[in-house]
CSV table of C-alpha atoms and ligand atoms in Angstrom, one decimal:
chain,number,residue,atom,x,y,z
A,504,MET,CA,-35.2,144.6,-189.3
A,505,ASP,CA,-33.9,147.7,-191.1
A,506,GLN,CA,-30.8,145.7,-192.3
A,507,LEU,CA,-33.1,143.7,-194.6
A,508,PHE,CA,-35.0,144.8,-197.7
A,509,THR,CA,-37.6,142.2,-198.7
A,510,VAL,CA,-38.6,141.5,-202.3
A,511,ASN,CA,-41.5,139.2,-203.0
A,512,ALA,CA,-40.6,137.1,-206.0
A,513,ALA,CA,-41.2,133.4,-206.6
A,514,SER,CA,-39.0,133.0,-209.7
A,515,PHE,CA,-35.4,133.9,-210.3
A,516,LYS,CA,-36.6,135.3,-213.6
A,517,GLY,CA,-38.9,137.7,-211.9
A,518,PRO,CA,-40.5,139.6,-213.6
A,519,PHE,CA,-39.5,142.7,-211.6
A,520,THR,CA,-41.2,146.1,-211.8
A,521,SER,CA,-39.1,149.2,-212.3
A,522,GLY,CA,-40.1,150.2,-208.8
A,523,GLN,CA,-38.7,147.0,-207.4
A,524,GLN,CA,-35.5,147.4,-209.4
A,525,GLN,CA,-34.9,150.9,-208.2
A,526,GLN,CA,-35.7,150.1,-204.6
A,527,ALA,CA,-33.6,147.0,-204.5
A,528,THR,CA,-30.6,148.8,-206.0
A,529,GLU,CA,-30.9,151.6,-203.5
A,530,ALA,CA,-31.2,149.1,-200.6
A,531,LEU,CA,-28.2,147.0,-201.8
A,532,GLU,CA,-26.0,150.1,-202.3
A,533,ALA,CA,-27.1,151.4,-198.8
A,534,GLY,CA,-25.5,148.2,-197.3
A,535,ARG,CA,-28.7,146.3,-196.7
A,536,VAL,CA,-29.4,142.7,-197.4
A,537,VAL,CA,-31.9,142.0,-200.1
A,538,PHE,CA,-34.0,139.1,-198.9
A,539,LEU,CA,-36.3,137.1,-201.2
A,540,PRO,CA,-38.2,134.8,-198.7
A,541,GLN,CA,-40.3,133.1,-201.4
A,542,LEU,CA,-37.4,132.4,-203.8
A,543,THR,CA,-36.5,128.7,-203.7
A,544,PHE,CA,-34.1,126.5,-205.7
A,545,PRO,CA,-35.6,123.0,-205.9
A,546,PHE,CA,-33.5,120.0,-206.2
A,547,THR,CA,-34.7,117.2,-208.6
A,548,GLU,CA,-35.4,113.8,-207.0
A,549,GLU,CA,-32.0,112.6,-208.4
A,550,GLU,CA,-30.2,115.6,-206.9
A,551,LYS,CA,-31.5,114.9,-203.4
A,552,ARG,CA,-28.7,112.4,-203.1
A,553,PHE,CA,-26.4,115.4,-202.7
A,554,LEU,CA,-28.0,116.3,-199.4
A,555,THR,CA,-25.4,114.8,-197.2
A,556,PRO,CA,-22.1,116.4,-196.0
A,557,ASN,CA,-20.2,113.3,-197.3
A,558,TRP,CA,-19.7,114.9,-200.7
A,559,SER,CA,-17.3,117.4,-199.2
A,560,ASP,CA,-13.7,116.1,-199.4
A,561,GLY,CA,-13.0,117.5,-196.0
A,562,GLY,CA,-10.1,119.7,-197.0
A,563,ALA,CA,-11.9,122.8,-198.2
A,564,LYS,CA,-14.9,124.2,-196.3
A,565,ASN,CA,-17.0,124.2,-199.5
A,566,ILE,CA,-17.4,122.5,-202.8
A,567,SER,CA,-16.7,125.0,-205.4
A,568,TYR,CA,-17.6,125.2,-209.1
A,569,ASP,CA,-16.3,127.5,-211.9
A,570,SER,CA,-19.0,128.0,-214.5
A,571,SER,CA,-16.5,129.4,-217.0
A,572,THR,CA,-14.5,126.1,-217.1
A,573,GLY,CA,-17.0,123.6,-215.7
A,574,LYS,CA,-14.4,122.5,-213.1
A,575,ILE,CA,-15.5,121.4,-209.6
A,576,GLN,CA,-13.3,121.3,-206.6
A,577,GLY,CA,-13.5,120.0,-203.0
A,578,MET,CA,-15.9,117.2,-204.0
A,579,ASP,CA,-15.4,113.6,-202.9
A,580,GLY,CA,-17.0,111.9,-205.9
A,581,GLU,CA,-16.4,110.9,-209.5
A,582,GLY,CA,-18.1,110.2,-212.8
A,583,ALA,CA,-21.9,110.7,-212.8
A,584,ASP,CA,-21.9,112.2,-209.4
A,585,LYS,CA,-19.4,114.8,-210.4
A,586,ARG,CA,-21.3,115.5,-213.6
A,587,ASP,CA,-24.6,115.8,-211.9
A,588,LEU,CA,-23.5,118.0,-209.0
A,589,SER,CA,-21.7,120.3,-211.5
A,590,ALA,CA,-24.9,120.5,-213.6
A,591,MET,CA,-26.8,121.5,-210.5
A,592,LEU,CA,-24.3,124.2,-209.6
A,593,GLN,CA,-24.4,125.4,-213.2
A,594,ARG,CA,-28.2,125.7,-212.9
A,595,TYR,CA,-28.0,127.6,-209.7
A,596,SER,CA,-25.3,129.9,-211.2
A,597,ASP,CA,-27.5,130.6,-214.2
A,598,ALA,CA,-30.6,131.2,-212.0
A,599,THR,CA,-28.7,133.8,-210.0
A,600,ARG,CA,-27.6,135.5,-213.2
A,601,ASP,CA,-31.2,135.8,-214.2
A,602,LEU,CA,-32.0,137.3,-210.8
A,603,MET,CA,-29.1,139.8,-211.0
A,604,ASN,CA,-30.0,140.9,-214.5
A,605,GLY,CA,-33.7,141.1,-213.7
A,606,LEU,CA,-33.4,143.0,-210.4
A,607,PHE,CA,-30.3,145.1,-211.1
A,608,PRO,CA,-30.4,145.8,-214.8
A,609,ARG,CA,-28.0,148.7,-214.4
A,610,TYR,CA,-25.2,146.3,-213.4
A,611,GLU,CA,-25.7,143.9,-216.3
A,612,LYS,CA,-23.0,145.3,-218.6
A,613,LEU,CA,-20.2,145.3,-216.1
A,614,ILE,CA,-21.0,142.6,-213.6
A,615,GLN,CA,-18.6,139.6,-213.6
A,616,ARG,CA,-19.6,136.1,-212.6
A,617,ARG,CA,-17.2,134.2,-210.4
A,618,ARG,CA,-17.4,131.0,-208.4
A,619,THR,CA,-20.4,129.0,-207.3
A,620,SER,CA,-20.2,127.1,-204.0
A,621,TYR,CA,-22.1,124.4,-202.2
A,622,ARG,CA,-21.8,124.2,-198.4
A,623,PRO,CA,-23.2,120.9,-197.2
A,624,VAL,CA,-21.3,120.9,-193.9
A,625,GLU,CA,-23.0,122.0,-190.6
A,626,ILE,CA,-21.5,125.3,-189.5
A,627,LYS,CA,-22.1,124.9,-185.7
A,628,GLY,CA,-19.1,123.1,-184.1
A,629,ARG,CA,-16.9,123.3,-187.2
A,630,VAL,CA,-13.4,124.1,-186.3
A,631,SER,CA,-11.4,126.7,-188.3
A,632,LYS,CA,-8.4,128.8,-187.9
A,633,ILE,CA,-9.4,132.2,-186.5
A,634,THR,CA,-8.9,134.2,-189.7
A,635,LYS,CA,-11.0,131.6,-191.6
A,636,ASP,CA,-13.7,131.4,-188.9
A,637,ASP,CA,-16.9,132.7,-190.4
A,638,THR,CA,-18.7,132.6,-187.1
A,639,ARG,CA,-16.8,135.8,-186.4
A,640,LEU,CA,-18.1,139.1,-187.9
A,641,HIS,CA,-16.2,140.1,-191.0
A,642,PRO,CA,-16.3,141.8,-194.4
A,643,ASP,CA,-15.4,139.4,-197.2
A,644,GLN,CA,-12.0,139.4,-198.8
A,645,PHE,CA,-10.0,136.9,-200.9
A,646,PRO,CA,-6.3,136.8,-199.8
A,647,ALA,CA,-5.2,135.0,-203.0
A,648,ARG,CA,-7.5,136.7,-205.5
A,649,PRO,CA,-7.3,140.5,-205.2
A,650,VAL,CA,-10.4,142.4,-206.3
A,651,GLY,CA,-8.7,145.7,-206.9
A,652,GLY,CA,-11.6,147.8,-205.5
A,653,LYS,CA,-14.4,145.8,-207.2
A,654,ARG,CA,-17.5,145.1,-205.1
A,655,ILE,CA,-18.2,141.5,-204.0
A,656,ILE,CA,-21.9,140.5,-204.4
A,657,ARG,CA,-22.9,137.1,-203.1
A,658,VAL,CA,-26.3,135.4,-203.7
A,659,PHE,CA,-27.1,132.8,-201.1
A,660,CYS,CA,-29.9,130.2,-201.1
A,661,ASN,CA,-30.6,128.1,-198.0
A,662,VAL,CA,-31.5,124.7,-199.4
A,663,ASN,CA,-31.8,122.9,-196.1
A,664,PRO,CA,-34.4,120.0,-196.6
A,665,HIS,CA,-35.3,119.8,-192.9
A,666,GLY,CA,-36.6,123.4,-192.5
A,667,LYS,CA,-33.5,124.6,-190.6
A,668,GLY,CA,-32.6,128.3,-190.9
A,669,ARG,CA,-29.2,129.7,-191.6
A,670,ASP,CA,-28.4,131.8,-188.5
A,671,TRP,CA,-26.5,135.0,-189.4
A,672,ARG,CA,-25.5,138.1,-187.5
A,673,VAL,CA,-25.1,141.4,-189.4
A,674,GLY,CA,-22.8,144.0,-188.0
A,675,GLU,CA,-22.6,147.8,-188.0
A,676,PRO,CA,-22.2,150.1,-191.1
A,677,PHE,CA,-18.9,149.5,-192.9
A,678,GLU,CA,-17.7,153.1,-192.4
A,679,ASP,CA,-18.2,152.9,-188.6
A,680,PHE,CA,-16.3,149.7,-188.5
A,681,ALA,CA,-13.5,150.9,-190.7
A,682,ARG,CA,-13.0,154.0,-188.6
A,683,ARG,CA,-12.2,151.9,-185.5
A,684,PHE,CA,-9.3,150.0,-187.2
A,685,ILE,CA,-7.9,152.0,-190.1
A,686,ASP,CA,-5.2,153.9,-188.2
A,687,LYS,CA,-3.8,150.7,-186.9
A,688,ILE,CA,-3.2,149.2,-190.3
A,689,PRO,CA,0.5,149.1,-191.2
A,690,GLN,CA,1.8,150.2,-194.6
A,691,PRO,CA,2.8,147.3,-196.9
A,692,PHE,CA,6.5,146.6,-196.9
A,693,PRO,CA,8.0,148.4,-199.9
A,694,GLY,CA,7.9,146.2,-203.0
A,695,SER,CA,5.9,143.4,-201.2
A,696,LEU,CA,2.7,143.7,-203.2
A,697,PRO,CA,4.2,143.0,-206.6
A,698,LEU,CA,6.4,140.3,-205.0
A,699,LEU,CA,3.4,138.4,-203.7
A,700,HIS,CA,2.2,138.3,-207.3
A,701,LEU,CA,5.6,137.3,-208.7
A,702,LEU,CA,5.7,134.4,-206.1
A,703,ARG,CA,2.2,133.5,-207.1
A,704,VAL,CA,0.9,134.0,-203.6
A,705,THR,CA,-1.7,136.2,-205.3
A,706,ARG,CA,-3.3,135.6,-208.7
A,707,SER,CA,-2.8,139.3,-209.6
A,708,ARG,CA,-1.2,142.3,-208.1
A,709,ARG,CA,-2.6,143.0,-204.6
A,710,THR,CA,-3.6,146.6,-204.6
A,711,LEU,CA,-3.5,149.0,-201.6
A,712,PHE,CA,-7.3,148.6,-201.4
A,713,ASP,CA,-6.9,144.8,-201.0
A,714,HIS,CA,-4.1,145.4,-198.4
A,715,TYR,CA,-6.4,147.5,-196.3
A,716,MET,CA,-9.4,145.2,-196.7
A,717,LEU,CA,-7.4,142.1,-195.8
A,718,HIS,CA,-6.2,143.8,-192.6
A,719,LEU,CA,-9.7,144.9,-191.7
A,720,HIS,CA,-11.0,141.4,-192.2
A,721,ASP,CA,-8.3,139.9,-190.0
A,722,MET,CA,-8.4,142.6,-187.3
A,723,ALA,CA,-12.1,142.2,-187.0
A,724,LYS,CA,-11.9,138.5,-186.6
A,725,MET,CA,-9.0,138.6,-184.2
A,726,ASP,CA,-10.5,141.2,-181.9
A,727,ASP,CA,-12.4,139.4,-179.1
A,728,GLN,CA,-13.6,142.6,-177.6
A,729,TYR,CA,-14.9,143.9,-180.9
A,730,GLN,CA,-16.7,140.6,-181.6
A,731,LYS,CA,-18.4,140.7,-178.2
A,732,SER,CA,-19.3,144.3,-178.0
A,733,CYS,CA,-19.9,145.7,-181.5
A,734,PRO,CA,-23.5,146.3,-182.7
A,735,GLN,CA,-24.9,143.1,-184.2
A,736,PHE,CA,-28.3,141.9,-185.2
A,737,PRO,CA,-29.2,138.2,-185.5
A,738,PHE,CA,-31.3,136.9,-188.3
A,739,SER,CA,-32.1,133.4,-189.3
A,740,PHE,CA,-32.6,133.0,-193.1
A,741,PRO,CA,-35.3,130.4,-193.5
A,742,ALA,CA,-34.9,127.2,-195.4
A,743,GLN,CA,-35.9,127.7,-199.0
A,744,GLY,CA,-35.1,131.4,-198.9
A,745,THR,CA,-32.7,133.5,-201.0
A,746,TRP,CA,-30.7,136.6,-200.0
A,747,LEU,CA,-27.9,138.7,-201.4
A,748,CYS,CA,-25.7,141.6,-200.4
A,749,PHE,CA,-22.3,143.4,-200.9
A,750,THR,CA,-20.3,141.0,-198.7
A,751,ASP,CA,-17.2,143.2,-198.9
A,752,GLU,CA,-19.3,145.8,-197.0
A,753,VAL,CA,-21.9,144.1,-194.9
A,754,LEU,CA,-20.2,142.7,-191.8
A,755,HIS,CA,-21.6,139.2,-191.3
A,756,ALA,CA,-21.1,136.0,-189.3
A,757,VAL,CA,-22.8,132.6,-189.5
A,758,ASP,CA,-23.5,130.7,-186.3
A,759,ALA,CA,-25.4,127.6,-187.6
A,760,GLY,CA,-26.9,126.1,-190.6
A,761,GLN,CA,-26.4,123.3,-193.2
A,762,TYR,CA,-26.8,123.1,-196.9
A,763,LEU,CA,-26.3,126.4,-198.7
A,764,LEU,CA,-25.8,127.5,-202.3
A,765,GLU,CA,-23.8,130.6,-203.0
A,766,GLN,CA,-22.8,132.5,-206.1
A,767,THR,CA,-20.1,135.2,-206.2
A,768,TYR,CA,-20.1,138.2,-208.5
A,769,LEU,CA,-17.7,141.1,-208.8
A,770,LEU,CA,-18.9,144.6,-209.7
A,771,PRO,CA,-16.7,147.5,-210.8
A,772,VAL,CA,-17.6,150.6,-208.7
A,773,GLN,CA,-18.4,152.6,-211.8
A,774,ALA,CA,-21.4,150.3,-212.4
A,775,MET,CA,-23.0,151.5,-209.2
A,776,ASN,CA,-25.7,154.1,-209.0
A,777,SER,CA,-23.8,155.7,-206.1
A,778,PRO,CA,-20.1,154.8,-206.4
A,779,ASP,CA,-19.3,157.0,-203.4
A,780,LYS,CA,-21.0,154.4,-201.2
A,781,SER,CA,-18.5,151.7,-202.2
A,782,THR,CA,-15.9,150.2,-199.8
A,783,LEU,CA,-13.2,151.6,-202.2
A,784,ARG,CA,-14.4,155.2,-201.9
A,785,VAL,CA,-15.0,155.0,-198.2
A,786,LEU,CA,-11.5,153.7,-197.6
A,787,GLU,CA,-10.1,156.4,-199.9
A,788,ARG,CA,-11.8,159.1,-198.0
A,789,LEU,CA,-10.7,157.7,-194.6
A,790,THR,CA,-7.0,157.3,-195.7
A,791,GLY,CA,-6.8,160.3,-198.0
A,792,LYS,CA,-5.1,158.0,-200.6
A,793,THR,CA,-5.8,156.6,-204.0
A,794,LEU,CA,-6.0,152.9,-203.3
A,795,VAL,CA,-6.2,151.3,-206.8
B,764,LIG,C1,-19.5,133.8,-195.0
B,764,LIG,O1,-19.5,134.2,-196.2
B,764,LIG,O2,-18.9,134.3,-194.1
B,764,LIG,C2,-20.3,132.6,-194.6
B,764,LIG,C3,-21.8,132.7,-195.0
B,764,LIG,C4,-22.5,131.4,-194.9
B,764,LIG,O3,-21.9,130.4,-195.1
B,764,LIG,O4,-23.7,131.4,-194.5
B,765,LIG,FE1,-18.0,135.9,-195.3
């Protein structure tokens, strides 16, 4: 499938050749998914106790971990369990950092590590509000944490112990998608973006870029016709495989799967080889506005 670019590597530390680095960077910036089918993240015998959905506290969809503070959220557990799951998520986070620096050395100076998540709950049959429903195609956006034009990179590893794939669909190119909806997006109410920050609805000022992206995210998910008829390509990421992409750009949906690790990074567009390909520059061209 043309949406995938496969890299054969058995270790998060590589080593990667300069040819692999160049090709992987080009593929990622072209909106493809970089897929590493042989890259696994083994659990220790002790960590295998975390392979049940019962550790999720039921409120949030995921257990999330912040490597900068060591804080874990969404976990139903205490003491040694909390400590050991945190340590495992820290190890995954560090492994993905090795991978990013090894495969995308040009991003190393500016890339920012964000949260790590563990998703032990089966996707199929899970009920969510429509705008939170990841079984519908969407580009990623964080309503409370504006990115201000930075790219979102996510590194996923399917750690399912029963050989079950993670069933995704990948949608059409971002620009084709954005063109369908961009003229229907309302202008923000004057003064509303700073007010959201003042009221602490958002962690920082929501930029016009974030405003447009949030609308694109919600409009895509709420449009039944679009969900049914837009171009989309199914792919099941195998158990014990790793993949990453710009999730602010790659339209994606997940239909089934259980036990996933995920690490989020933000990347300023100036770190890219081709910043013109960024969601920020695409939306600026389509709207004729400066968005951050
Ligand atoms: C998503 O980011 O939309 C969900 C991806 C996944 O959990 O497989
Ligand atoms: Fe998503």
